Amino acid sequence: MRIVLHQLILTAVILIATVTAQSPDYTFMTQRSFTSSLLKSLGDAGTALAGDISMGLYNPSLFYSSLKNGRGAVAAGYGRDSLFNRHIMPVAFGYTSGKGAMGGYYRFLGGDKVHQNEMTVNFSGVLFENADVQGAVDMGINFRFEKMVLDIDDIREMPVERYRIDTAGNVHRIGTVDSTPEERSGRAEVKRFALDMGFFQPNFLEHLDFGLVLRNLLGYTWHRESPRMISSDSTIADSVSGTDTVARFDRHYRFIDEEGYTRSWFPGRYRSLLLGVVYRLEPSASISLFFPVDMELMGLFDRKVKTAFVFRGGASVLINRMVALRVGYAREPKTILEGLTSFKNAHVFTGGAGIFVSSVSLDFFLSQKSFGFTAGYRF
């Protein structure tokens, strides 16, 4: 009984230490950081909402959709959030000609021990012409390249795992029998290439616009880290199981002062599906109302991960085509740990406003531990 109790306590300690050692999954979380004040002020509900060209980072087709009435546009912003609490600086630029558009984005994100540079190239245009009262279907593709540098300074619990080898030579994991804390201090560099695809159709139904995005449809990552983790095995006494003698060994993990390098395709859990609609009303010539609603499905393309649902919604009133007031709400994770292994939704409330004077627009948003503003110019 005492041995069983000891094993239970040890297992609980290891589990707690493992959870506390988890770090944010930056592949997920950087895509949820500030890109557009319009988007953030509506609780990130913008899959079907054309606005400034920065919306094209959220739905690639919105890049062209936001430029239909002009030739080109530029936008720049500044913001902060709880993960990147120093600087978030997005810049967008693009040009449209006929039924197609091309543009690009640059974004810098900086936190206490992490910073990231991103470059995105967008190609978008008309996929299908409008039919009857329905609007044309726009399509867009984003090619994203990201480079993140992370300073490592933490304590990790290094487990000791026990295995057995049967008479046929097969190796079976028995479980974790011990763990030891070990400090590590170093540096990690991660490069990612990813592709997003999006669609947008105004007047999908009367007063209703529709958008769809396949995020991280394809992706590849290169990872360098120092120090790197290695394992070593130590043999323990053999045991007898029935008439067979079973060999056992313990596997120990530790860090060494060398650089480790890995590369791989994005696993299925990084692909997500976004669906969004915007309901539009014009109760008078001077008032326009917009109600965007988004639903994101995460883990849909990975059988090993339970599908998670994220809801986002907002409301916007545009007065005299000059002043916009916005509020938003999202039921989404504040932080995703270790690639959906820890996913807990929280209530997120946002608000903001915008001013439009001729070809110039100024927008800002405010939320819990985050804020930002965006300036745009159309020509």
Coordinates of C-alpha atoms in Angstrom, one line a residue:
M1 CA 0.0 0.0 0.0
R2 CA 2.8 2.4 0.9
I3 CA 4.6 1.6 -2.5
V4 CA 1.4 2.3 -4.4
L5 CA 0.8 5.6 -2.6
H6 CA 4.4 6.6 -3.3
Q7 CA 4.0 5.9 -7.0
L8 CA 0.7 7.9 -7.1
I9 CA 2.4 10.9 -5.4
L10 CA 5.4 10.7 -7.8
T11 CA 3.1 10.5 -10.8
A12 CA 1.2 13.6 -9.7
V13 CA 4.3 15.5 -9.1
I14 CA 5.7 14.7 -12.5
L15 CA 2.4 15.6 -14.2
I16 CA 2.2 19.0 -12.4
A17 CA 5.8 19.7 -13.2
T18 CA 5.2 18.8 -16.9
V19 CA 2.2 21.1 -17.1
T20 CA 4.0 24.0 -15.5
A21 CA 7.0 23.5 -17.9
Q22 CA 4.8 23.9 -20.9
S23 CA 5.3 27.0 -23.0
P24 CA 3.0 28.7 -25.4
D25 CA 2.7 27.2 -28.9
Y26 CA 4.0 30.2 -30.9
T27 CA 3.0 28.7 -34.2
F28 CA -0.6 29.1 -33.1
M29 CA -0.4 32.2 -30.9
T30 CA 1.5 34.5 -33.3
Q31 CA -1.3 34.1 -35.8
R32 CA -3.7 35.4 -33.2
S33 CA -1.7 38.5 -32.3
F34 CA -2.5 42.0 -33.6
T35 CA -2.6 42.6 -37.3
S36 CA -5.6 45.0 -37.7
S37 CA -7.4 47.2 -35.3
L38 CA -10.7 46.7 -37.2
L39 CA -10.4 42.9 -36.7
K40 CA -9.4 43.1 -33.0
S41 CA -12.1 45.6 -32.1
L42 CA -14.7 43.1 -33.3
G43 CA -13.3 40.2 -31.2
D44 CA -11.4 38.8 -34.2
A45 CA -14.6 38.2 -36.1
G46 CA -13.5 39.1 -39.6
T47 CA -13.6 36.1 -41.9
A48 CA -16.3 37.8 -44.0
L49 CA -15.6 41.5 -43.4
A50 CA -13.8 43.5 -46.1
G51 CA -12.1 46.6 -44.6
D52 CA -8.5 47.8 -44.7
I53 CA -6.0 45.6 -46.5
S54 CA -4.6 44.3 -43.2
M55 CA -7.7 42.0 -43.1
G56 CA -6.0 40.0 -45.8
L57 CA -3.8 38.4 -43.2
Y58 CA -6.8 36.9 -41.6
N59 CA -8.6 35.9 -44.8
P60 CA -6.4 36.1 -47.9
S61 CA -9.3 36.8 -50.3
L62 CA -10.1 40.0 -48.3
F63 CA -7.0 41.6 -49.7
Y64 CA -8.5 42.0 -53.1
S65 CA -12.0 42.5 -51.7
S66 CA -10.8 45.5 -49.7
L67 CA -9.1 47.1 -52.8
K68 CA -12.0 46.7 -55.4
N69 CA -12.9 50.4 -55.3
G70 CA -9.3 51.7 -55.7
R71 CA -5.9 51.0 -57.2
G72 CA -3.8 50.5 -54.1
A73 CA -3.4 51.0 -50.4
V74 CA -1.0 51.0 -47.6
A75 CA -1.5 50.5 -43.9
A76 CA 0.6 50.4 -40.8
G77 CA 0.0 49.8 -37.1
Y78 CA 1.3 49.4 -33.6
G79 CA 0.1 47.3 -30.7
R80 CA 0.9 45.1 -27.7
D81 CA -0.6 42.1 -26.1
S82 CA 0.1 39.8 -23.1
L83 CA 2.4 37.5 -25.1
F84 CA 4.2 40.1 -27.1
N85 CA 4.3 42.9 -24.6
R86 CA 6.9 45.1 -26.1
H87 CA 6.1 45.8 -29.8
I88 CA 3.8 44.5 -32.5
M89 CA 4.3 46.4 -35.7
P90 CA 2.4 45.3 -38.8
V91 CA 2.8 46.9 -42.3
A92 CA 0.7 46.2 -45.4
F93 CA 0.8 47.3 -49.0
G94 CA -0.8 46.3 -52.2
Y95 CA -2.0 47.1 -55.7
T96 CA -5.0 45.9 -57.8
S97 CA -5.4 45.8 -61.5
G98 CA -8.5 44.5 -63.2
K99 CA -9.7 41.3 -61.4
G100 CA -6.6 40.5 -59.5
A101 CA -4.4 42.0 -56.7
M102 CA -1.0 41.4 -55.3
G103 CA 0.5 42.7 -52.1
G104 CA 2.6 42.0 -49.1
Y105 CA 2.9 42.2 -45.4
Y106 CA 5.6 42.6 -42.9
R107 CA 5.2 42.2 -39.1
F108 CA 7.5 42.4 -36.2
L109 CA 6.5 40.9 -32.8
G110 CA 8.6 41.4 -29.7
G111 CA 8.2 40.1 -26.1
D112 CA 10.4 39.6 -23.1
K113 CA 12.3 36.6 -24.3
V114 CA 11.0 36.2 -27.8
H115 CA 10.9 38.1 -31.1
Q116 CA 9.6 37.2 -34.5
N117 CA 9.9 38.7 -38.1
E118 CA 7.3 37.8 -40.7
M119 CA 7.0 38.3 -44.4
T120 CA 3.8 37.5 -46.4
V121 CA 3.1 37.6 -50.1
N122 CA -0.6 37.7 -51.2
F123 CA -2.2 36.8 -54.5
S124 CA -6.0 37.3 -54.7
G125 CA -8.7 38.0 -57.2
V126 CA -12.1 37.0 -58.6
L127 CA -12.7 33.3 -58.8
F128 CA -16.3 33.4 -60.1
E129 CA -18.2 36.3 -61.4
N130 CA -21.4 37.4 -59.7
A131 CA -24.6 35.5 -60.4
D132 CA -28.0 37.3 -60.2
V133 CA -28.1 39.1 -56.8
Q134 CA -25.2 37.1 -55.4
G135 CA -21.8 38.8 -55.4
A136 CA -18.7 37.5 -57.1
V137 CA -16.6 34.9 -55.3
D138 CA -13.1 36.2 -54.4
M139 CA -10.2 33.9 -53.6
G140 CA -6.8 34.6 -52.1
I141 CA -3.6 32.8 -51.1
N142 CA -1.0 33.9 -48.5
F143 CA 2.5 32.6 -48.6
R144 CA 4.0 33.3 -45.1
F145 CA 7.6 33.0 -43.9
E146 CA 8.3 33.5 -40.2
K147 CA 11.5 33.6 -38.2
M148 CA 11.3 33.4 -34.4
V149 CA 14.2 33.7 -32.0
L150 CA 13.5 32.5 -28.4
D151 CA 15.8 32.9 -25.4
I152 CA 15.6 29.7 -23.2
D153 CA 16.0 30.1 -19.4
D154 CA 13.9 27.7 -17.4
I155 CA 13.8 24.5 -15.3
R156 CA 12.6 21.3 -16.9
E157 CA 11.6 18.0 -15.2
M158 CA 13.7 15.3 -16.9
P159 CA 11.8 12.0 -16.6
V160 CA 13.2 8.5 -16.1
E161 CA 11.2 6.0 -18.1
R162 CA 11.2 2.3 -17.5
Y163 CA 10.9 -0.2 -20.4
R164 CA 10.9 -4.0 -20.7
I165 CA 12.0 -6.3 -23.5
D166 CA 10.1 -9.5 -24.0
T167 CA 11.6 -12.8 -25.4
A168 CA 10.7 -11.8 -28.9
G169 CA 12.8 -8.6 -28.6
N170 CA 9.9 -6.2 -28.5
V171 CA 10.3 -3.1 -26.4
H172 CA 7.3 -2.1 -24.1
R173 CA 7.1 1.2 -22.1
I174 CA 6.1 0.5 -18.5
G175 CA 5.9 4.1 -17.4
T176 CA 7.7 7.0 -15.7
V177 CA 9.3 6.0 -12.5
D178 CA 11.2 9.1 -11.5
S179 CA 12.2 12.7 -12.6
T180 CA 14.9 15.2 -11.8
P181 CA 14.8 19.0 -12.3
E182 CA 17.5 20.4 -14.6
E183 CA 18.2 24.0 -15.5
R184 CA 18.7 25.0 -19.1
S185 CA 19.8 28.2 -20.6
G186 CA 20.2 28.7 -24.3
R187 CA 18.6 29.9 -27.6
A188 CA 16.2 28.5 -30.1
E189 CA 15.6 29.6 -33.7
V190 CA 12.5 28.5 -35.5
K191 CA 11.7 29.2 -39.2
R192 CA 8.3 28.4 -40.6
F193 CA 6.8 28.5 -44.1
A194 CA 3.0 28.2 -44.4
L195 CA 0.2 28.6 -46.9
D196 CA -3.3 30.0 -46.2
M197 CA -6.2 30.0 -48.6
G198 CA -9.4 32.0 -48.2
F199 CA -12.7 32.7 -50.0
F200 CA -15.2 35.6 -49.7
Q201 CA -18.6 36.2 -51.3
P202 CA -20.8 39.3 -50.6
N203 CA -24.5 38.9 -50.8
F204 CA -24.3 35.1 -50.3
L205 CA -27.9 35.6 -49.1
E206 CA -29.8 38.9 -48.8
H207 CA -27.9 41.2 -46.4
L208 CA -25.4 38.3 -45.7
D209 CA -21.7 38.0 -46.6
F210 CA -19.8 34.8 -46.3
G211 CA -16.1 33.9 -45.8
L212 CA -14.1 30.7 -45.5
V213 CA -10.4 30.2 -44.6
L214 CA -8.2 27.2 -44.5
R215 CA -5.3 28.2 -42.3
N216 CA -1.9 26.5 -42.3
L217 CA -3.1 24.4 -45.2
L218 CA 0.5 23.5 -45.9
G219 CA 3.5 24.2 -43.6
Y220 CA 7.1 23.4 -43.0
T221 CA 9.3 24.2 -40.1
W222 CA 13.0 24.3 -39.3
H223 CA 14.0 24.2 -35.7
R224 CA 17.5 24.8 -34.1
E225 CA 18.0 24.7 -30.3
S226 CA 20.9 24.7 -27.9
P227 CA 21.3 22.9 -25.5
R228 CA 19.6 19.8 -27.0
M229 CA 18.1 16.9 -25.2
I230 CA 19.6 13.4 -25.4
S231 CA 18.7 10.0 -23.7
S232 CA 20.8 7.2 -22.4
D233 CA 19.7 3.7 -21.2
S234 CA 20.8 1.8 -18.1
T235 CA 20.1 -1.9 -17.6
I236 CA 18.5 -3.0 -14.4
A237 CA 18.0 -6.6 -13.0
D238 CA 16.1 -9.0 -15.2
S239 CA 12.8 -10.4 -13.9
V240 CA 10.9 -13.6 -14.5
S241 CA 7.4 -13.4 -16.0
G242 CA 5.9 -16.9 -16.1
T243 CA 8.5 -19.1 -17.7
D244 CA 10.1 -16.1 -19.6
T245 CA 13.0 -14.0 -18.4
V246 CA 12.2 -10.3 -19.2
A247 CA 15.0 -7.7 -19.5
R248 CA 14.3 -4.2 -18.2
F249 CA 16.1 -0.9 -18.6
D250 CA 15.6 2.8 -17.5
R251 CA 15.9 5.6 -20.0
H252 CA 17.3 8.9 -18.6
Y253 CA 17.1 12.3 -20.3
R254 CA 19.5 15.2 -20.0
F255 CA 20.7 18.3 -21.9
I256 CA 24.1 18.7 -23.5
D257 CA 25.7 21.9 -24.7
E258 CA 25.3 21.2 -28.4
E259 CA 22.9 22.4 -31.1
G260 CA 20.1 20.2 -32.2
Y261 CA 18.4 20.6 -35.6
T262 CA 15.1 19.2 -36.7
R263 CA 12.8 19.9 -39.7
S264 CA 9.3 18.6 -40.5
W265 CA 6.0 19.3 -42.1
F266 CA 3.3 20.9 -40.0
P267 CA 1.2 18.2 -38.3
G268 CA -2.5 18.1 -38.9
R269 CA -3.4 19.8 -35.6
Y270 CA -2.1 23.1 -37.0
R271 CA -4.7 23.2 -39.8
S272 CA -7.8 25.0 -38.9
L273 CA -11.1 25.9 -40.6
L274 CA -12.7 29.3 -40.2
L275 CA -16.2 30.0 -41.2
G276 CA -17.7 33.5 -41.0
V277 CA -20.7 35.6 -41.9
V278 CA -21.6 39.3 -41.7
Y279 CA -25.1 40.5 -41.4
R280 CA -25.6 44.0 -42.9
L281 CA -28.4 46.5 -42.2
E282 CA -28.9 50.1 -43.3
P283 CA -31.8 51.5 -41.2
S284 CA -31.2 55.0 -42.6
A285 CA -29.0 56.8 -45.2
S286 CA -26.6 57.8 -42.5
I287 CA -26.4 54.6 -40.4
S288 CA -24.9 51.2 -41.4
L289 CA -24.8 48.3 -39.1
F290 CA -22.6 45.2 -39.3
F291 CA -22.8 42.0 -37.2
P292 CA -19.9 39.6 -38.0
V293 CA -19.8 36.1 -36.5
D294 CA -17.0 33.6 -36.9
M295 CA -16.5 30.0 -35.9
E296 CA -13.1 28.3 -36.0
L297 CA -12.6 24.6 -35.8
M298 CA -9.2 23.5 -34.4
G299 CA -7.9 20.0 -34.4
L300 CA -10.3 19.0 -37.1
F301 CA -7.6 17.5 -39.3
D302 CA -5.8 15.4 -36.6
R303 CA -7.5 12.3 -35.3
K304 CA -5.3 12.3 -32.2
V305 CA -6.6 15.8 -31.1
K306 CA -10.1 16.5 -29.9
T307 CA -11.7 19.1 -32.1
A308 CA -12.1 22.4 -30.4
F309 CA -14.5 25.2 -31.3
V310 CA -13.8 28.9 -31.0
F311 CA -16.6 31.5 -31.3
R312 CA -16.1 35.1 -32.2
G313 CA -18.6 37.9 -32.7
G314 CA -19.0 41.6 -32.9
A315 CA -21.1 44.6 -33.8
S316 CA -20.3 47.8 -35.6
V317 CA -22.2 51.0 -36.4
L318 CA -20.9 53.3 -39.2
I319 CA -22.2 56.9 -38.9
N320 CA -22.3 59.2 -42.0
R321 CA -19.6 57.0 -43.6
M322 CA -17.1 58.7 -41.3
V323 CA -17.2 57.4 -37.8
A324 CA -17.4 53.7 -36.7
L325 CA -18.0 52.4 -33.2
R326 CA -17.3 48.7 -32.5
V327 CA -17.5 46.0 -29.8
G328 CA -16.5 42.4 -29.9
Y329 CA -16.7 39.2 -27.9
A330 CA -14.7 35.9 -28.3
R331 CA -14.9 32.6 -26.5
E332 CA -11.4 31.5 -27.3
P333 CA -8.1 30.4 -25.7
K334 CA -6.0 33.1 -24.2
T335 CA -3.0 30.8 -24.7
I336 CA -2.6 27.5 -26.5
L337 CA 0.1 25.3 -24.8
E338 CA 2.2 22.8 -26.7
G339 CA 0.0 22.4 -29.7
L340 CA -3.5 21.9 -28.3
T341 CA -2.4 19.7 -25.4
S342 CA -3.7 22.4 -23.1
F343 CA -6.7 24.3 -24.5
K344 CA -9.0 26.3 -22.3
N345 CA -11.4 28.9 -23.6
A346 CA -11.8 32.2 -21.9
H347 CA -14.1 35.2 -22.3
V348 CA -12.5 38.0 -24.2
F349 CA -14.1 41.4 -24.6
T350 CA -12.9 44.1 -27.1
G351 CA -13.9 47.5 -28.3
G352 CA -12.7 50.2 -30.7
A353 CA -13.5 52.9 -33.1
G354 CA -12.5 54.2 -36.5
I355 CA -12.5 57.6 -38.4
F356 CA -12.6 57.9 -42.2
V357 CA -11.6 61.1 -43.9
S358 CA -11.4 61.0 -47.7
S359 CA -8.7 58.3 -48.4
V360 CA -7.3 58.2 -44.9
S361 CA -8.5 55.9 -42.1
L362 CA -7.6 55.7 -38.4
D363 CA -8.6 52.8 -36.2
F364 CA -7.9 51.7 -32.7
F365 CA -8.9 48.8 -30.4
L366 CA -8.6 48.0 -26.7
S367 CA -8.9 44.7 -24.8
Q368 CA -7.6 42.9 -21.7
K369 CA -3.8 43.5 -21.6
S370 CA -3.8 44.5 -25.3
F371 CA -4.3 47.6 -27.5
G372 CA -3.4 48.8 -31.0
F373 CA -4.0 51.3 -33.7
T374 CA -3.9 51.2 -37.5
A375 CA -3.5 54.0 -40.0
G376 CA -4.4 53.4 -43.7
Y377 CA -4.3 55.3 -47.0
R378 CA -6.0 54.4 -50.3
F379 CA -4.9 55.7 -53.7

